[in-house]
PDB file of C-alpha atoms in Angstrom:
ATOM      1  CA  MET Z   1      -0.062   0.123   0.079  1.00  0.00           C
ATOM      2  CA  ASN Z   2       2.820   2.460   0.901  1.00  0.00           C
ATOM      3  CA  LEU Z   3       4.286   1.950  -2.621  1.00  0.00           C
ATOM      4  CA  GLY Z   4       0.929   2.639  -4.231  1.00  0.00           C
ATOM      5  CA  ILE Z   5       0.732   6.192  -2.570  1.00  0.00           C
ATOM      6  CA  SER Z   6       4.606   6.678  -3.679  1.00  0.00           C
ATOM      7  CA  VAL Z   7       3.612   5.948  -7.225  1.00  0.00           C
ATOM      8  CA  HIS Z   8       0.553   8.435  -6.648  1.00  0.00           C
ATOM      9  CA  PHE Z   9       2.896  11.081  -5.315  1.00  0.00           C
ATOM     10  CA  LYS Z  10       5.155  10.896  -8.191  1.00  0.00           C
ATOM     11  CA  HIS Z  11       2.182  11.044 -10.709  1.00  0.00           C
ATOM     12  CA  ILE Z  12       0.792  14.389  -8.797  1.00  0.00           C
ATOM     13  CA  VAL Z  13       4.451  15.909  -8.437  1.00  0.00           C
ATOM     14  CA  ILE Z  14       5.163  14.944 -12.090  1.00  0.00           C
ATOM     15  CA  VAL Z  15       1.553  16.699 -13.170  1.00  0.00           C
ATOM     16  CA  LEU Z  16       2.034  19.706 -11.022  1.00  0.00           C
ATOM     17  CA  SER Z  17       5.494  19.984 -12.454  1.00  0.00           C
ATOM     18  CA  LEU Z  18       4.747  20.248 -16.096  1.00  0.00           C
ATOM     19  CA  TYR Z  19       2.310  22.997 -14.929  1.00  0.00           C
ATOM     20  CA  PHE Z  20       4.544  25.029 -12.930  1.00  0.00           C
ATOM     21  CA  LEU Z  21       7.593  24.481 -14.496  1.00  0.00           C
ATOM     22  CA  PRO Z  22       7.141  26.828 -17.705  1.00  0.00           C
ATOM     23  CA  GLN Z  23       5.539  29.399 -15.506  1.00  0.00           C
ATOM     24  CA  ILE Z  24       8.602  29.732 -13.594  1.00  0.00           C
ATOM     25  CA  VAL Z  25      10.912  29.986 -16.914  1.00  0.00           C
ATOM     26  CA  TRP Z  26       9.103  32.328 -18.132  1.00  0.00           C
ATOM     27  CA  ALA Z  27       9.225  34.277 -15.271  1.00  0.00           C
ATOM     28  CA  LYS Z  28      12.747  34.660 -15.496  1.00  0.00           C
ATOM     29  CA  VAL Z  29      12.353  36.259 -18.997  1.00  0.00           C
ATOM     30  CA  ASP Z  30      12.193  39.822 -18.404  1.00  0.00           C
ATOM     31  CA  ASP Z  31      10.263  42.118 -21.300  1.00  0.00           C
ATOM     32  CA  ASP Z  32      13.987  43.143 -22.810  1.00  0.00           C
ATOM     33  CA  ASP Z  33      14.829  39.357 -23.326  1.00  0.00           C
ATOM     34  CA  LEU Z  34      11.061  39.261 -24.863  1.00  0.00           C
ATOM     35  CA  LYS Z  35      11.716  42.167 -27.140  1.00  0.00           C
ATOM     36  CA  ALA Z  36      14.958  41.231 -27.905  1.00  0.00           C
ATOM     37  CA  VAL Z  37      13.639  37.695 -29.168  1.00  0.00           C
ATOM     38  CA  TYR Z  38      10.485  39.819 -30.464  1.00  0.00           C
ATOM     39  CA  LEU Z  39      12.844  41.832 -33.039  1.00  0.00           C
ATOM     40  CA  PHE Z  40      14.676  39.028 -33.847  1.00  0.00           C
ATOM     41  CA  ARG Z  41      11.548  37.116 -35.039  1.00  0.00           C
ATOM     42  CA  PHE Z  42      10.044  39.797 -36.546  1.00  0.00           C
ATOM     43  CA  ALA Z  43      12.498  38.970 -39.782  1.00  0.00           C
ATOM     44  CA  LEU Z  44      11.088  35.744 -39.966  1.00  0.00           C
ATOM     45  CA  LEU Z  45       7.627  36.916 -39.931  1.00  0.00           C
ATOM     46  CA  ALA Z  46       7.890  39.628 -43.142  1.00  0.00           C
ATOM     47  CA  ASP Z  47       8.749  39.137 -46.491  1.00  0.00           C
ATOM     48  CA  TRP Z  48      10.971  42.359 -48.079  1.00  0.00           C
ATOM     49  CA  SER Z  49      10.735  40.616 -52.063  1.00  0.00           C
ATOM     50  CA  LYS Z  50       8.438  43.543 -53.221  1.00  0.00           C
ATOM     51  CA  THR Z  51      10.855  45.896 -52.182  1.00  0.00           C
ATOM     52  CA  GLY Z  52      13.744  45.155 -54.488  1.00  0.00           C
ATOM     53  CA  VAL Z  53      15.800  45.120 -51.232  1.00  0.00           C
ATOM     54  CA  ASN Z  54      18.816  42.820 -50.988  1.00  0.00           C
ATOM     55  CA  TYR Z  55      17.883  40.453 -48.341  1.00  0.00           C
ATOM     56  CA  GLU Z  56      20.836  37.653 -48.216  1.00  0.00           C
ATOM     57  CA  TYR Z  57      21.197  38.120 -44.443  1.00  0.00           C
ATOM     58  CA  ILE Z  58      18.884  40.134 -42.417  1.00  0.00           C
ATOM     59  CA  GLU Z  59      20.215  43.488 -41.305  1.00  0.00           C
ATOM     60  CA  TYR Z  60      19.320  44.304 -37.827  1.00  0.00           C
ATOM     61  CA  CYS Z  61      20.136  47.997 -36.552  1.00  0.00           C
ATOM     62  CA  VAL Z  62      19.722  49.119 -33.305  1.00  0.00           C
ATOM     63  CA  THR Z  63      20.050  53.622 -32.801  1.00  0.00           C
ATOM     64  CA  SER Z  64      21.643  53.528 -29.389  1.00  0.00           C
ATOM     65  CA  SER Z  65      23.074  50.957 -26.850  1.00  0.00           C
ATOM     66  CA  SER Z  66      20.499  49.532 -24.178  1.00  0.00           C
ATOM     67  CA  ASP Z  67      19.621  46.348 -22.482  1.00  0.00           C
ATOM     68  CA  VAL Z  68      17.177  44.975 -25.534  1.00  0.00           C
ATOM     69  CA  SER Z  69      20.091  46.053 -28.174  1.00  0.00           C
ATOM     70  CA  GLU Z  70      22.430  44.409 -26.126  1.00  0.00           C
ATOM     71  CA  ARG Z  71      20.320  41.073 -25.822  1.00  0.00           C
ATOM     72  CA  LEU Z  72      19.154  41.385 -29.979  1.00  0.00           C
ATOM     73  CA  GLN Z  73      23.197  41.492 -30.983  1.00  0.00           C
ATOM     74  CA  ALA Z  74      24.016  38.297 -28.969  1.00  0.00           C
ATOM     75  CA  ILE Z  75      20.894  36.735 -30.838  1.00  0.00           C
ATOM     76  CA  VAL Z  76      21.967  37.801 -34.399  1.00  0.00           C
ATOM     77  CA  GLU Z  77      25.745  37.176 -33.651  1.00  0.00           C
ATOM     78  CA  SER Z  78      24.617  33.529 -32.755  1.00  0.00           C
ATOM     79  CA  LYS Z  79      23.525  33.488 -36.851  1.00  0.00           C
ATOM     80  CA  PRO Z  80      25.846  34.838 -38.683  1.00  0.00           C
ATOM     81  CA  ASP Z  81      24.916  32.646 -41.505  1.00  0.00           C
ATOM     82  CA  ARG Z  82      21.667  34.496 -41.733  1.00  0.00           C
ATOM     83  CA  ALA Z  83      21.799  37.950 -39.876  1.00  0.00           C
ATOM     84  CA  ARG Z  84      24.460  41.115 -39.332  1.00  0.00           C
ATOM     85  CA  PHE Z  85      23.954  43.909 -36.158  1.00  0.00           C
ATOM     86  CA  HIS Z  86      24.421  47.410 -37.215  1.00  0.00           C
ATOM     87  CA  ARG Z  87      24.761  50.100 -34.492  1.00  0.00           C
ATOM     88  CA  LEU Z  88      23.899  53.571 -36.081  1.00  0.00           C
ATOM     89  CA  PRO Z  89      25.202  55.665 -36.737  1.00  0.00           C
ATOM     90  CA  VAL Z  90      28.730  53.976 -35.896  1.00  0.00           C
ATOM     91  CA  SER Z  91      27.945  51.208 -38.288  1.00  0.00           C
ATOM     92  CA  SER Z  92      28.520  53.775 -41.363  1.00  0.00           C
ATOM     93  CA  ASP Z  93      28.431  50.217 -43.437  1.00  0.00           C
ATOM     94  CA  ALA Z  94      24.673  49.605 -42.928  1.00  0.00           C
ATOM     95  CA  SER Z  95      22.889  50.991 -45.969  1.00  0.00           C
ATOM     96  CA  VAL Z  96      20.102  48.830 -45.726  1.00  0.00           C
ATOM     97  CA  CYS Z  97      18.254  47.852 -42.183  1.00  0.00           C
ATOM     98  CA  HIS Z  98      15.516  45.477 -42.276  1.00  0.00           C
ATOM     99  CA  ILE Z  99      14.924  45.435 -38.491  1.00  0.00           C
ATOM    100  CA  LEU Z 100      15.651  48.971 -37.219  1.00  0.00           C
ATOM    101  CA  PHE Z 101      14.809  49.715 -33.367  1.00  0.00           C
ATOM    102  CA  THR Z 102      15.315  52.539 -31.885  1.00  0.00           C
ATOM    103  CA  GLU Z 103      14.413  54.517 -28.531  1.00  0.00           C
ATOM    104  CA  LEU Z 104      13.807  57.888 -30.082  1.00  0.00           C
ATOM    105  CA  ASN Z 105      10.679  58.860 -29.880  1.00  0.00           C
ATOM    106  CA  ASP Z 106       9.897  62.265 -31.297  1.00  0.00           C
ATOM    107  CA  LYS Z 107       8.299  62.963 -34.535  1.00  0.00           C
ATOM    108  CA  GLU Z 108      11.723  64.511 -36.524  1.00  0.00           C
ATOM    109  CA  ALA Z 109      13.363  61.776 -35.539  1.00  0.00           C
ATOM    110  CA  VAL Z 110      11.030  58.937 -36.770  1.00  0.00           C
ATOM    111  CA  ALA Z 111      10.516  60.550 -39.705  1.00  0.00           C
ATOM    112  CA  GLN Z 112      14.476  61.156 -40.400  1.00  0.00           C
ATOM    113  CA  LEU Z 113      15.035  57.454 -40.035  1.00  0.00           C
ATOM    114  CA  ARG Z 114      12.456  56.671 -42.057  1.00  0.00           C
ATOM    115  CA  GLU Z 115      13.729  58.463 -44.658  1.00  0.00           C
ATOM    116  CA  ARG Z 116      17.091  57.142 -44.370  1.00  0.00           C
ATOM    117  CA  TYR Z 117      16.145  53.831 -44.293  1.00  0.00           C
ATOM    118  CA  PRO Z 118      12.030  53.525 -46.332  1.00  0.00           C
ATOM    119  CA  HIS Z 119      11.800  49.483 -46.081  1.00  0.00           C
ATOM    120  CA  ALA Z 120      13.337  48.831 -42.850  1.00  0.00           C
ATOM    121  CA  LEU Z 121      10.620  47.888 -40.043  1.00  0.00           C
ATOM    122  CA  LEU Z 122      10.791  50.767 -37.383  1.00  0.00           C
ATOM    123  CA  VAL Z 123      10.548  49.523 -33.686  1.00  0.00           C
ATOM    124  CA  GLY Z 124      10.309  51.458 -31.016  1.00  0.00           C
ATOM    125  CA  ASN Z 125       8.490  51.688 -27.522  1.00  0.00           C
ATOM    126  CA  GLY Z 126       5.178  52.791 -26.582  1.00  0.00           C
ATOM    127  CA  ILE Z 127       2.121  54.746 -28.112  1.00  0.00           C
ATOM    128  CA  ASP Z 128       3.472  57.736 -29.080  1.00  0.00           C
ATOM    129  CA  PHE Z 129       6.290  56.262 -30.960  1.00  0.00           C
ATOM    130  CA  VAL Z 130       3.793  55.077 -33.472  1.00  0.00           C
ATOM    131  CA  ALA Z 131       1.344  58.073 -33.369  1.00  0.00           C
ATOM    132  CA  ASN Z 132       5.045  59.831 -34.283  1.00  0.00           C
ATOM    133  CA  GLY Z 133       5.350  57.724 -37.194  1.00  0.00           C
ATOM    134  CA  GLY Z 134       6.610  54.529 -36.020  1.00  0.00           C
ATOM    135  CA  MET Z 135       5.560  51.005 -37.676  1.00  0.00           C
ATOM    136  CA  ILE Z 136       5.653  48.602 -34.657  1.00  0.00           C
ATOM    137  CA  ALA Z 137       6.092  49.615 -30.954  1.00  0.00           C
ATOM    138  CA  PHE Z 138       6.447  47.693 -27.923  1.00  0.00           C
ATOM    139  CA  ILE Z 139       3.348  48.054 -25.516  1.00  0.00           C
ATOM    140  CA  LYS Z 140       2.137  46.309 -22.168  1.00  0.00           C
ATOM    141  CA  VAL Z 141      -1.379  44.752 -22.324  1.00  0.00           C
ATOM    142  CA  ARG Z 142      -2.407  42.600 -19.541  1.00  0.00           C
ATOM    143  CA  ASN Z 143       1.330  42.902 -17.796  1.00  0.00           C
ATOM    144  CA  ARG Z 144       2.852  41.457 -20.966  1.00  0.00           C
ATOM    145  CA  ILE Z 145       4.575  42.779 -23.716  1.00  0.00           C
ATOM    146  CA  ARG Z 146       2.599  42.501 -27.267  1.00  0.00           C
ATOM    147  CA  PRO Z 147       3.562  44.866 -30.604  1.00  0.00           C
ATOM    148  CA  LEU Z 148       1.559  47.196 -31.547  1.00  0.00           C
ATOM    149  CA  ILE Z 149       1.409  47.566 -35.476  1.00  0.00           C
ATOM    150  CA  ALA Z 150       1.006  50.834 -37.308  1.00  0.00           C
ATOM    151  CA  ARG Z 151       0.097  48.628 -40.674  1.00  0.00           C
ATOM    152  CA  GLU Z 152      -0.796  51.949 -42.336  1.00  0.00           C
ATOM    153  CA  HIS Z 153       3.258  52.947 -41.579  1.00  0.00           C
ATOM    154  CA  VAL Z 154       4.809  49.693 -42.834  1.00  0.00           C
ATOM    155  CA  ARG Z 155       2.654  50.247 -45.633  1.00  0.00           C
ATOM    156  CA  HIS Z 156       4.332  52.612 -47.227  1.00  0.00           C
ATOM    157  CA  THR Z 157       7.697  50.399 -47.490  1.00  0.00           C
ATOM    158  CA  ASN Z 158       6.422  47.866 -49.329  1.00  0.00           C
ATOM    159  CA  VAL Z 159       7.201  45.276 -46.425  1.00  0.00           C
ATOM    160  CA  LEU Z 160       4.296  42.676 -46.370  1.00  0.00           C
ATOM    161  CA  LEU Z 161       3.631  41.260 -42.640  1.00  0.00           C
ATOM    162  CA  ARG Z 162       2.527  37.916 -42.271  1.00  0.00           C
ATOM    163  CA  SER Z 163      -0.639  37.118 -40.479  1.00  0.00           C
ATOM    164  CA  GLN Z 164       1.118  34.820 -38.002  1.00  0.00           C
ATOM    165  CA  LEU Z 165       2.451  38.559 -36.829  1.00  0.00           C
ATOM    166  CA  LEU Z 166      -1.032  39.986 -37.343  1.00  0.00           C
ATOM    167  CA  GLU Z 167      -2.451  37.839 -35.068  1.00  0.00           C
ATOM    168  CA  VAL Z 168      -0.300  38.243 -31.905  1.00  0.00           C
ATOM    169  CA  SER Z 169       0.055  42.288 -32.525  1.00  0.00           C
ATOM    170  CA  GLU Z 170      -2.176  45.042 -31.271  1.00  0.00           C
ATOM    171  CA  LEU Z 171      -3.243  46.869 -34.269  1.00  0.00           C
ATOM    172  CA  TYR Z 172      -2.871  50.587 -33.986  1.00  0.00           C
ATOM    173  CA  GLN Z 173      -5.988  52.681 -35.389  1.00  0.00           C
ATOM    174  CA  GLY Z 174      -4.811  56.265 -35.411  1.00  0.00           C
ATOM    175  CA  GLY Z 175      -3.189  58.603 -37.355  1.00  0.00           C
ATOM    176  CA  THR Z 176       0.381  60.179 -37.261  1.00  0.00           C
ATOM    177  CA  ALA Z 177       0.566  63.000 -34.718  1.00  0.00           C
TER     178      ALA Z 177
END
């Protein structure tokens, strides 16, 4: 009888660990890690074929040093056969950016980046970023990081977004500020 309780107890422990372990692991991933992973994955969920831009390599660009950019750099550098990382404006060789992450939020800075990199997905933080012309922003929804996509702003790049990205995102309904 003792053996039966022991086996039953082991099954309960296994079931509980299957439930709680992913939550514990997920809790260790902070917002900056999640943003970096999203940034990397955006390239897999977008299509530049109608832009005329070469995409032998996915060019990831950032405008400043931050925890997000450092984590993105580590991810990109682990895939040197598919992707390259550039820190702007220090990296003068970055004539093309597919994914451009910036923490700049003002309308003039966003407009300059859009002009310089017309086929880049311009990603930043917060609703103000997309209101000022950005294309994708990270926002918190129910205490979780989610992409906010301004489809009208993306349309001007000729980059096509896959439905999988749109399904996990919030869609921005406003115009530019």
